[in-house]
Coordinates of C-alpha atoms (C1' of nucleotides) in Angstrom, one line a residue:
Chain A
X406 CA 176.7 208.8 24.8
X407 CA 177.2 206.2 22.1
X408 CA 179.2 207.3 19.1
X409 CA 178.2 207.0 15.6
X410 CA 181.8 207.3 14.4
X411 CA 184.7 206.4 16.5
X412 CA 187.8 208.6 16.1
X413 CA 189.6 205.7 14.5
X414 CA 187.2 205.1 11.7
X415 CA 187.5 208.9 10.8
X416 CA 191.2 209.4 11.0
X417 CA 191.4 209.4 7.2
X418 CA 189.8 212.4 5.6
X419 CA 189.4 210.5 2.3
X420 CA 186.8 208.4 4.0
X421 CA 185.0 211.3 5.6
X422 CA 181.3 211.4 4.9
X423 CA 181.3 215.3 4.5
X424 CA 184.5 215.4 2.5
X425 CA 182.8 216.8 -0.5
X426 CA 180.6 219.5 1.2
X427 CA 182.4 220.7 4.3
X428 CA 184.9 223.5 4.6
X429 CA 187.6 221.3 3.2
X430 CA 185.7 220.4 0.0
X431 CA 187.9 222.4 -2.4
X432 CA 191.2 221.1 -0.9
X433 CA 193.7 219.0 -2.8
X434 CA 195.0 215.8 -1.0
X435 CA 198.2 217.6 0.0
X436 CA 196.3 220.5 1.5
X437 CA 194.0 218.0 3.2
X438 CA 197.0 216.6 5.0
X439 CA 197.7 219.9 6.7
X440 CA 194.1 220.0 8.0
X441 CA 194.3 216.4 8.9
X442 CA 197.4 217.2 11.1
X443 CA 195.4 219.6 13.4
X444 CA 192.0 218.1 13.4
X445 CA 190.3 216.1 16.1
X446 CA 186.8 214.7 16.7
X447 CA 184.3 215.4 19.5
X448 CA 180.9 214.1 20.2
X449 CA 178.1 215.8 22.0
X450 CA 174.9 214.2 23.5
X451 CA 171.6 215.1 22.4
X452 CA 170.4 218.2 24.2
X453 CA 173.8 219.3 25.2
X454 CA 174.7 223.0 24.6
X455 CA 177.8 222.9 22.4
X456 CA 178.6 226.6 22.7
X457 CA 177.0 229.4 24.9
X458 CA 176.3 232.8 23.4
X459 CA 179.1 235.0 24.4
X460 CA 181.7 232.3 24.9
X461 CA 185.2 232.7 23.5
X462 CA 185.5 229.6 21.4
X463 CA 188.7 227.5 21.2
X464 CA 187.7 225.6 18.1
X465 CA 186.1 225.8 14.8
X466 CA 184.0 222.8 14.0
X467 CA 182.3 221.0 11.0
X468 CA 179.3 218.8 11.8
X469 CA 180.0 215.3 10.7
X470 CA 176.8 213.7 11.9
X471 CA 173.8 214.8 13.7
X472 CA 171.7 218.0 14.0
X473 CA 172.5 221.2 15.8
X474 CA 170.8 224.6 16.1
X475 CA 172.0 228.2 16.3
X476 CA 169.6 230.3 18.4
X477 CA 169.1 233.6 20.3
X478 CA 167.2 234.3 23.4
X479 CA 165.6 237.5 24.6
X480 CA 165.8 238.5 28.3
X481 CA 162.2 237.3 29.0
X482 CA 162.7 233.9 27.4
X483 CA 161.4 234.3 23.8
X484 CA 163.6 232.3 21.6
X485 CA 164.4 232.4 17.9
X486 CA 166.4 229.8 16.0
X487 CA 168.7 231.5 13.4
X488 CA 170.4 228.5 11.9
X489 CA 169.9 224.8 11.4
X490 CA 173.2 223.0 11.3
X491 CA 173.4 219.7 9.4
X492 CA 176.4 217.5 8.4
X493 CA 179.1 219.6 6.6
X494 CA 178.0 222.9 8.2
X495 CA 180.7 225.1 9.7
X496 CA 180.6 226.5 13.3
X497 CA 182.6 229.5 14.3
X498 CA 184.0 232.6 12.7
X499 CA 187.6 233.0 11.8
X500 CA 188.8 236.5 12.7
X501 CA 186.4 236.7 15.7
X502 CA 186.9 235.0 19.0
X503 CA 183.3 235.2 20.1
X504 CA 180.2 233.6 19.0
X505 CA 176.9 235.5 19.6
X506 CA 174.5 232.6 19.4
X507 CA 173.8 229.4 21.4
X508 CA 174.8 226.2 19.6
X509 CA 172.8 223.2 20.8
X510 CA 172.9 219.5 19.8
X511 CA 169.5 218.4 19.0
X512 CA 170.5 214.9 18.3
X513 CA 173.9 213.2 19.2
X514 CA 176.4 215.4 17.2
X515 CA 179.9 214.5 16.1
X516 CA 182.2 217.3 14.9
X517 CA 185.4 217.5 13.3
X518 CA 187.3 220.4 14.8
X519 CA 190.4 222.5 14.6
X520 CA 191.9 224.9 17.1
X521 CA 191.4 228.5 16.1
X522 CA 194.9 229.7 15.7
X523 CA 196.3 226.9 13.7
X524 CA 193.3 226.8 11.4
X525 CA 193.5 230.6 10.8
X526 CA 197.1 230.0 9.8
X527 CA 196.1 227.4 7.3
X528 CA 193.4 229.8 6.1
X529 CA 196.3 232.1 5.1
X530 CA 198.1 229.3 3.5
X531 CA 195.5 227.4 1.5
X532 CA 193.5 229.4 -1.0
X533 CA 191.0 226.6 -1.5
X534 CA 190.0 226.8 2.2
X535 CA 189.4 230.4 2.0
X536 CA 187.3 230.1 -1.1
X537 CA 185.2 227.4 0.4
X538 CA 184.7 229.3 3.5
X539 CA 183.6 232.4 1.6
X540 CA 181.2 230.3 -0.5
X541 CA 179.8 228.7 2.5
X542 CA 179.2 232.0 4.3
X543 CA 177.5 233.5 1.3
X544 CA 175.3 230.4 1.1
X545 CA 174.5 230.9 4.8
X546 CA 173.6 234.5 4.1
X547 CA 171.3 233.6 1.3
X548 CA 169.5 231.0 3.4
X549 CA 169.2 233.5 6.3
X550 CA 167.6 236.0 3.9
X551 CA 165.2 233.5 2.4
X552 CA 164.2 232.7 6.0
X553 CA 163.6 236.3 6.8
X554 CA 160.8 236.2 4.1
X555 CA 159.4 233.2 5.8
X556 CA 159.4 234.8 9.3
X557 CA 158.1 238.1 8.1
X558 CA 155.5 237.4 5.6
X559 CA 154.3 233.9 5.7
X560 CA 151.2 232.3 7.4
X561 CA 151.6 229.5 10.0
X562 CA 150.6 226.9 7.4
X563 CA 153.1 228.3 4.9
X564 CA 155.8 228.4 7.5
X565 CA 155.3 224.7 8.3
X566 CA 155.3 223.7 4.7
X567 CA 158.4 225.9 3.9
X568 CA 160.2 224.3 6.8
X569 CA 159.3 220.8 5.8
X570 CA 160.4 221.5 2.3
X571 CA 163.8 222.8 3.3
X572 CA 164.5 220.0 5.6
X573 CA 163.4 217.4 3.0
X574 CA 165.8 219.0 0.5
X575 CA 168.7 219.2 2.9
X576 CA 168.3 215.9 4.6
X577 CA 167.9 214.2 1.3
X578 CA 170.6 216.0 -0.6
X579 CA 173.0 214.7 1.9
X580 CA 171.9 211.2 1.1
X581 CA 171.8 211.6 -2.7
X582 CA 168.9 212.1 -5.2
X583 CA 165.5 213.4 -4.2
X584 CA 162.5 211.8 -5.7
X585 CA 159.3 213.7 -6.5
X586 CA 157.1 211.0 -4.9
X587 CA 156.9 209.1 -1.6
X588 CA 159.8 210.7 0.0
X589 CA 160.3 210.0 3.6
X590 CA 162.5 211.7 6.1
X591 CA 162.8 212.6 9.8
X592 CA 162.3 216.0 11.2
X593 CA 164.8 215.8 14.1
X594 CA 163.3 218.6 16.1
X595 CA 160.5 218.7 18.7
X596 CA 157.4 220.8 17.9
X597 CA 158.9 223.3 20.3
X598 CA 162.1 223.6 18.3
X599 CA 160.1 224.0 15.1
X600 CA 158.2 226.7 16.7
X601 CA 161.4 228.4 17.7
X602 CA 162.6 228.2 14.1
X603 CA 159.4 229.5 12.6
X604 CA 158.4 232.2 15.1
X605 CA 155.4 230.4 16.3
X606 CA 154.1 228.6 19.3
X607 CA 154.3 224.8 19.7
X608 CA 150.6 224.6 19.9
X609 CA 150.2 226.3 16.5
X610 CA 152.9 224.1 15.0
X611 CA 151.0 221.0 16.2
X612 CA 147.8 222.2 14.8
X613 CA 149.2 223.1 11.4
X614 CA 151.0 219.8 11.1
X615 CA 147.8 218.0 11.8
X616 CA 146.0 220.2 9.4
X617 CA 148.6 219.4 6.5
X618 CA 148.1 215.7 7.5
X619 CA 144.3 215.9 7.3
X620 CA 144.6 217.6 3.9
X621 CA 146.8 214.7 2.7
X622 CA 149.9 216.9 2.1
X623 CA 152.0 214.8 4.5
X624 CA 151.6 211.5 6.2
X625 CA 152.7 211.4 10.0
X626 CA 153.7 208.0 11.0
X627 CA 155.7 208.4 14.2
X628 CA 155.3 212.1 15.0
X629 CA 158.7 213.0 13.7
X630 CA 158.7 210.7 10.7
X631 CA 157.3 212.5 7.7
X632 CA 156.2 211.0 4.5
X633 CA 155.4 213.3 1.5
X634 CA 153.3 211.5 -1.1
X635 CA 153.8 214.2 -3.6
X636 CA 156.6 216.7 -3.1
X637 CA 155.2 219.4 -5.5
X638 CA 152.0 219.4 -3.4
X639 CA 154.0 220.3 -0.4
X640 CA 155.9 223.1 -2.3
X641 CA 152.5 224.5 -3.4
X642 CA 151.7 225.1 0.3
X643 CA 154.9 227.1 0.9
X644 CA 153.4 230.2 -0.7
X645 CA 156.1 230.6 -3.3
X646 CA 156.8 228.4 -6.3
X647 CA 160.4 229.5 -6.5
X648 CA 162.1 226.8 -4.5
X649 CA 164.6 227.4 -1.8
X650 CA 168.3 226.8 -2.2
X651 CA 168.9 226.3 1.6
Chain B
X1126 CA 168.7 263.1 -11.4
X1127 CA 171.2 265.4 -9.8
X1128 CA 174.4 264.0 -8.6
X1129 CA 175.9 264.3 -5.1
X1130 CA 179.3 263.4 -6.3
X1131 CA 180.5 264.0 -9.9
X1132 CA 182.8 261.3 -11.2
X1133 CA 185.6 263.8 -11.4
X1134 CA 185.5 264.5 -7.6
X1135 CA 185.8 260.9 -7.0
X1136 CA 188.5 259.8 -9.3
X1137 CA 190.9 259.5 -6.4
X1138 CA 190.3 256.7 -3.9
X1139 CA 192.3 258.5 -1.2
X1140 CA 189.4 261.0 -1.1
X1141 CA 186.6 258.5 -1.1
X1142 CA 184.1 258.9 1.8
X1143 CA 183.9 255.1 2.2
X1144 CA 187.6 254.3 1.9
X1145 CA 187.8 253.1 5.3
X1146 CA 184.7 250.9 5.5
X1147 CA 184.1 249.5 1.9
X1148 CA 185.5 246.3 0.3
X1149 CA 188.7 248.2 -0.3
X1150 CA 189.2 249.1 3.3
X1151 CA 192.1 246.8 4.0
X1152 CA 193.9 247.6 0.8
X1153 CA 197.4 249.3 0.7
X1154 CA 197.8 252.3 -1.7
X1155 CA 199.5 250.0 -4.3
X1156 CA 196.6 247.6 -4.2
X1157 CA 194.1 250.4 -4.3
X1158 CA 195.7 251.4 -7.6
X1159 CA 194.7 248.2 -9.1
X1160 CA 191.1 248.7 -8.1
X1161 CA 191.2 252.3 -9.2
X1162 CA 192.1 251.2 -12.7
X1163 CA 188.8 249.2 -13.1
X1164 CA 186.3 251.3 -11.2
X1165 CA 183.6 253.6 -12.4
X1166 CA 180.8 255.4 -10.9
X1167 CA 177.1 255.3 -11.5
X1168 CA 174.1 257.2 -10.0
X1169 CA 170.6 255.9 -9.7
X1170 CA 167.5 258.1 -9.1
X1171 CA 165.4 257.6 -6.0
X1172 CA 162.8 254.8 -6.6
X1173 CA 164.8 253.3 -9.4
X1174 CA 165.4 249.5 -9.3
X1175 CA 169.1 248.9 -9.6
X1176 CA 168.9 245.2 -10.1
X1177 CA 166.0 242.8 -10.6
X1178 CA 165.9 239.6 -8.9
X1179 CA 167.2 236.9 -11.3
X1180 CA 169.2 239.3 -13.3
X1181 CA 172.7 238.3 -14.3
X1182 CA 174.7 241.2 -13.0
X1183 CA 177.6 242.7 -14.9
X1184 CA 179.1 244.6 -12.0
X1185 CA 179.8 244.5 -8.3
X1186 CA 179.1 247.7 -6.5
X1187 CA 179.8 249.6 -3.3
X1188 CA 177.4 252.2 -2.2
X1189 CA 179.1 255.5 -2.0
X1190 CA 176.1 257.6 -1.0
X1191 CA 172.4 257.1 -0.5
X1192 CA 170.2 254.3 0.8
X1193 CA 169.2 251.2 -1.1
X1194 CA 167.3 248.0 -0.1
X1195 CA 167.4 244.3 -0.8
X1196 CA 164.0 242.7 -1.0
X1197 CA 162.0 239.6 -2.0
X1198 CA 158.6 239.4 -3.3
X1199 CA 156.1 236.5 -3.1
X1200 CA 153.8 235.9 -6.0
X1201 CA 150.8 237.4 -4.4
X1202 CA 152.6 240.7 -3.7
X1203 CA 153.8 240.1 -0.1
X1204 CA 157.2 241.7 0.3
X1205 CA 160.1 241.3 2.7
X1206 CA 163.1 243.5 2.8
X1207 CA 166.1 241.4 3.7
X1208 CA 168.8 244.0 3.6
X1209 CA 169.4 247.7 4.1
X1210 CA 172.2 249.0 2.1
X1211 CA 174.0 252.1 3.4
X1212 CA 177.2 253.7 2.2
X1213 CA 180.1 251.2 2.2
X1214 CA 177.8 248.2 1.7
X1215 CA 178.8 245.9 -1.1
X1216 CA 176.3 244.5 -3.8
X1217 CA 176.8 241.3 -5.6
X1218 CA 178.3 237.9 -5.1
X1219 CA 181.7 237.0 -6.5
X1220 CA 181.5 233.5 -7.7
X1221 CA 177.8 233.7 -8.7
X1222 CA 176.5 235.5 -11.8
X1223 CA 172.9 235.9 -10.4
X1224 CA 171.4 237.9 -7.7
X1225 CA 168.2 236.6 -6.1
X1226 CA 166.9 239.8 -4.6
X1227 CA 165.6 243.0 -6.0
X1228 CA 168.0 246.0 -5.3
X1229 CA 166.1 249.4 -5.2
X1230 CA 167.4 252.9 -4.7
X1231 CA 165.3 254.5 -1.9
X1232 CA 167.2 257.8 -2.3
X1233 CA 169.5 258.9 -5.0
X1234 CA 172.2 256.4 -4.9
X1235 CA 175.8 256.7 -6.2
X1236 CA 177.8 253.5 -6.5
X1237 CA 181.4 252.7 -7.2
X1238 CA 181.5 249.7 -9.4
X1239 CA 183.7 247.1 -10.9
X1240 CA 183.0 244.7 -13.8
X1241 CA 182.7 241.1 -12.4
X1242 CA 185.5 239.4 -14.2
X1243 CA 188.2 241.9 -13.6
X1244 CA 187.1 242.2 -10.0
X1245 CA 187.3 238.5 -9.5
X1246 CA 190.8 238.5 -10.9
X1247 CA 191.9 241.1 -8.4
X1248 CA 190.2 239.0 -5.7
X1249 CA 192.7 236.3 -6.5
X1250 CA 195.6 238.7 -6.5
X1251 CA 194.9 240.9 -3.4
X1252 CA 194.6 239.1 -0.1
X1253 CA 193.4 242.1 1.6
X1254 CA 190.4 242.3 -0.7
X1255 CA 189.5 238.8 0.0
X1256 CA 189.8 239.2 3.7
X1257 CA 187.6 242.3 3.8
X1258 CA 185.0 240.6 1.6
X1259 CA 184.9 237.6 3.9
X1260 CA 184.6 240.0 7.0
X1261 CA 181.8 242.0 5.4
X1262 CA 179.9 238.9 4.4
X1263 CA 180.1 237.5 8.0
X1264 CA 179.0 240.9 9.4
X1265 CA 176.0 240.7 6.9
X1266 CA 175.2 237.3 8.1
X1267 CA 175.3 238.3 11.8
X1268 CA 173.0 241.3 11.0
X1269 CA 170.6 238.9 9.1
X1270 CA 170.5 236.7 12.1
X1271 CA 169.9 239.4 14.5
X1272 CA 167.1 240.5 12.3
X1273 CA 165.5 237.0 12.3
X1274 CA 165.0 237.5 16.0
X1275 CA 163.3 240.8 15.5
X1276 CA 161.0 239.3 12.6
X1277 CA 160.1 236.1 14.5
X1278 CA 159.7 237.2 18.1
X1279 CA 159.3 240.8 18.6
X1280 CA 156.1 242.8 19.0
X1281 CA 155.3 245.7 16.6
X1282 CA 156.4 248.3 19.1
X1283 CA 159.7 246.5 19.7
X1284 CA 160.2 246.1 16.0
X1285 CA 159.8 249.8 15.4
X1286 CA 162.2 250.6 18.3
X1287 CA 164.8 248.0 17.1
X1288 CA 164.7 249.4 13.6
X1289 CA 165.2 253.0 14.8
X1290 CA 168.0 252.0 17.1
X1291 CA 169.8 250.1 14.2
X1292 CA 169.3 253.0 11.8
X1293 CA 170.5 255.5 14.4
X1294 CA 173.7 253.4 15.0
X1295 CA 174.4 252.9 11.4
X1296 CA 173.7 256.4 10.1
X1297 CA 175.6 258.1 12.9
X1298 CA 178.5 255.7 12.9
X1299 CA 179.0 256.8 9.3
X1300 CA 179.2 260.3 10.5
X1301 CA 181.4 259.8 13.5
X1302 CA 180.6 259.5 17.2
X1303 CA 177.1 259.0 18.6
X1304 CA 176.0 260.9 21.6
X1305 CA 173.6 259.3 24.1
X1306 CA 171.3 262.3 24.1
X1307 CA 169.4 264.4 21.7
X1308 CA 170.6 262.6 18.6
X1309 CA 168.8 263.4 15.4
X1310 CA 168.7 261.5 12.1
X1311 CA 166.6 260.7 9.1
X1312 CA 164.9 257.5 8.5
X1313 CA 165.2 257.5 4.7
X1314 CA 162.3 255.1 4.2
X1315 CA 158.6 255.5 3.9
X1316 CA 156.3 253.9 6.4
X1317 CA 155.6 251.2 3.8
X1318 CA 159.2 250.4 3.3
X1319 CA 159.6 250.3 7.1
X1320 CA 156.7 247.8 7.1
X1321 CA 158.4 245.8 4.5
X1322 CA 161.5 245.7 6.6
X1323 CA 159.7 244.7 9.9
X1324 CA 157.1 242.3 8.6
X1325 CA 154.2 244.7 9.4
X1326 CA 151.7 246.7 7.6
X1327 CA 152.2 250.5 7.0
X1328 CA 149.2 251.2 9.2
X1329 CA 150.7 249.4 12.2
X1330 CA 154.1 251.2 11.6
X1331 CA 152.2 254.5 11.6
X1332 CA 150.4 253.7 14.8
X1333 CA 153.4 252.5 16.7
X1334 CA 155.5 255.4 15.5
X1335 CA 152.9 257.7 17.1
X1336 CA 152.7 255.7 20.2
X1337 CA 156.4 256.0 20.7
X1338 CA 156.1 259.7 20.0
X1339 CA 153.2 260.0 22.5
X1340 CA 155.3 258.2 25.1
X1341 CA 158.2 260.7 24.6
X1342 CA 160.6 258.0 23.4
X1343 CA 161.0 259.9 20.1
X1344 CA 160.1 263.3 18.7
X1345 CA 158.8 263.5 15.2
X1346 CA 159.5 266.8 13.6
X1347 CA 159.0 266.2 9.8
X1348 CA 157.6 262.6 9.5
X1349 CA 161.0 261.2 8.5
X1350 CA 163.2 263.3 10.8
X1351 CA 163.6 261.5 14.1
X1352 CA 164.9 263.0 17.3
X1353 CA 165.8 260.7 20.2
X1354 CA 166.0 262.6 23.6
X1355 CA 167.5 259.7 25.4
X1356 CA 168.9 256.9 23.4
X1357 CA 168.9 254.3 26.2
X1358 CA 165.1 255.0 26.5
X1359 CA 164.8 253.9 23.0
X1360 CA 166.9 250.8 23.4
X1361 CA 164.9 249.9 26.4
X1362 CA 161.9 249.6 24.0
X1363 CA 163.6 247.2 21.7
X1364 CA 163.1 244.2 24.1
X1365 CA 166.8 243.3 24.4
X1366 CA 169.4 245.1 26.4
X1367 CA 172.2 243.5 24.5
X1368 CA 172.7 246.1 21.7
X1369 CA 172.9 245.3 18.0
X1370 CA 176.1 245.3 16.0
X1371 CA 174.3 245.9 12.7
Chain C
dC964 C1' 147.0 279.6 -5.7
dG965 C1' 144.5 275.7 -6.5
dC966 C1' 144.9 271.0 -8.0
dG967 C1' 146.7 266.3 -8.2
dT968 C1' 149.6 263.0 -6.3
dC969 C1' 151.6 260.4 -2.8
dA970 C1' 152.6 259.6 2.1
dT971 C1' 150.5 259.5 6.5
dT972 C1' 147.1 259.2 10.0
dT973 C1' 143.0 257.6 12.1
dG974 C1' 138.9 254.7 12.8
dA975 C1' 136.0 250.4 13.0
dC976 C1' 136.0 245.7 12.7
dA977 C1' 137.8 240.9 11.8
dC978 C1' 140.7 237.1 12.4
dA979 C1' 145.1 234.4 12.8
dG980 C1' 147.6 232.9 16.1
dA981 C1' 148.8 233.4 21.1
dT982 C1' 147.6 232.0 25.6
dC983 C1' 145.8 229.2 29.2
dA984 C1' 144.4 224.6 30.6
dA985 C1' 144.0 219.8 30.4
dA986 C1' 144.3 215.3 28.5
dG987 C1' 146.8 211.7 25.8
dA988 C1' 150.9 209.3 23.8
dC989 C1' 155.1 207.6 24.0
dG990 C1' 159.5 205.8 25.7
dA991 C1' 162.8 204.8 29.5
dC992 C1' 163.6 202.9 33.6
dT993 C1' 162.7 200.1 37.6
Chain D
dA273 C1' 153.8 195.7 33.7
dG274 C1' 153.7 200.1 36.0
dT275 C1' 155.3 204.8 36.8
dC276 C1' 157.5 209.0 35.6
dG277 C1' 158.8 212.5 32.6
dT278 C1' 158.7 214.5 28.1
dC279 C1' 156.4 215.4 24.0
dT280 C1' 152.2 216.1 21.6
dT281 C1' 147.3 216.9 20.8
dT282 C1' 143.1 219.3 21.6
dG283 C1' 139.8 222.7 23.3
dA284 C1' 138.3 227.5 24.8
dT285 C1' 139.1 232.0 25.0
dC286 C1' 141.7 236.4 24.3
dT287 C1' 144.3 239.8 21.8
dG288 C1' 147.6 242.1 18.6
dT289 C1' 147.8 243.1 14.1
dG290 C1' 145.8 243.0 9.7
dT291 C1' 142.2 244.6 6.7
dC292 C1' 139.2 247.9 4.8
dA293 C1' 137.9 252.6 4.4
dA294 C1' 138.2 257.3 4.5
dA295 C1' 140.2 261.7 6.0
dT296 C1' 144.2 264.7 6.4
dG297 C1' 148.7 266.5 5.3
dA298 C1' 152.8 267.6 2.4
dC299 C1' 154.7 268.9 -1.8
dG300 C1' 155.6 270.0 -6.7
dC301 C1' 153.5 271.9 -10.8
dG302 C1' 151.0 274.5 -14.0

DNA sequence: CGCGTCATTTGACACAGATCAAAGACGACT
DNA sequence: AGTCGTCTTTGATCTGTGTCAAATGACGCG
């Protein structure tokens, strides 16, 4: 369980990689100090379940690095991912003790976390915190609704293309600008996890990935490492020209 | 375009049928007076589009009576409903001018609405309003995520059963207690709208409704009027015993 | 009362994606 | 370098839903 960030390196919020996008994004330095006082870091290993559905959670967390997923399971084992958590995403629901989804670390994940009660107190004290939380929740809602269109109405090929386009946008927007050509990134998920996200089987995911590769839409170098020669070509395969905001 | 509620009847918030569940639910009488001062009512005919995707909206609205839907359309006409709006549901996104979904009245709909700017000012002034809006948004997010499981992993029969169970819970919770046996309600949607909600075709919806009827899970009296002899029997058909909170 | 419109049902058939099965690939560990 | 476990690919079939088409029913209107 090696750590990408040691607690020491991160003690100062000013240096935090997610400072500008996390729940604390709107906070002034003085307000940040209040959060700083109650925060701590924790790292989870790849594959570890961070929270089980139904658990009473003790902390709210922001992902600092790594990738986690939110998912639901039916009694007979059918599984659906309902959220993809990347750096700056928030986990937990102020006002509710419970969480109704499993949260799993797909890579090693480091979170910045706050005990529920103290955080809820700050929520009452810091308007900027509330505003950011509401904005993030509304963004999540929009993303979930975009995804319902993908799940309900798109073909397997369109689902894969939509997924890759979303991941490309999100991963690369964390890093900075996104070029139209020759963009490269990693899908950090197994074919099975992609299938769970897309409402498909892993076999279908594999076949469609290879079909997109054969058609030159993507280049697969190391199974998970995707290269997209022309981004608009990928977008054209998603079925809708209107891009996602996820 | 007959009106179920005339503006006059509704002038006083204290008498409002959605007083306890709408965005104003947490407000004190004094706070309510501020909202009262900027509110107005509007009625839409069944079938009317209340907002087009991409529109810059001038008002935020709460549904007072009737049923509306939130939906997205792909270029080639494929359609997915992403929200079912019943009395007390809120339409619009403070902080964003645009809406990215079509909002359609499926029955005659009366809304209580507020101009965006004045409402946003009150949002800054009234903590109870903010809190309620955040709670409602989080409830919507949970509902959307539950629905992703339905869209991604359930069979046609399970989808129909899930839909009926959700509508039963929502419609009847507005009216009061929900009995286990012999509950009756109206699905206010056509087979086509149900199909759009469930990611199915209207033919499949029709077939599965009749299959559930043949198996005695539901009784169909007038196409849209559903009777459920034993509610738990319907829930058993949804594929998951863990009920929905929608 | 008959006509037109719209919602719904029913039937026959096709196909996308699921399922079942097996073989490769790749990395980690000894 | 070899072995084990996990992830991925590939092939052969099956099946749930979609698609196309037409009949039936429900309701308002002249």
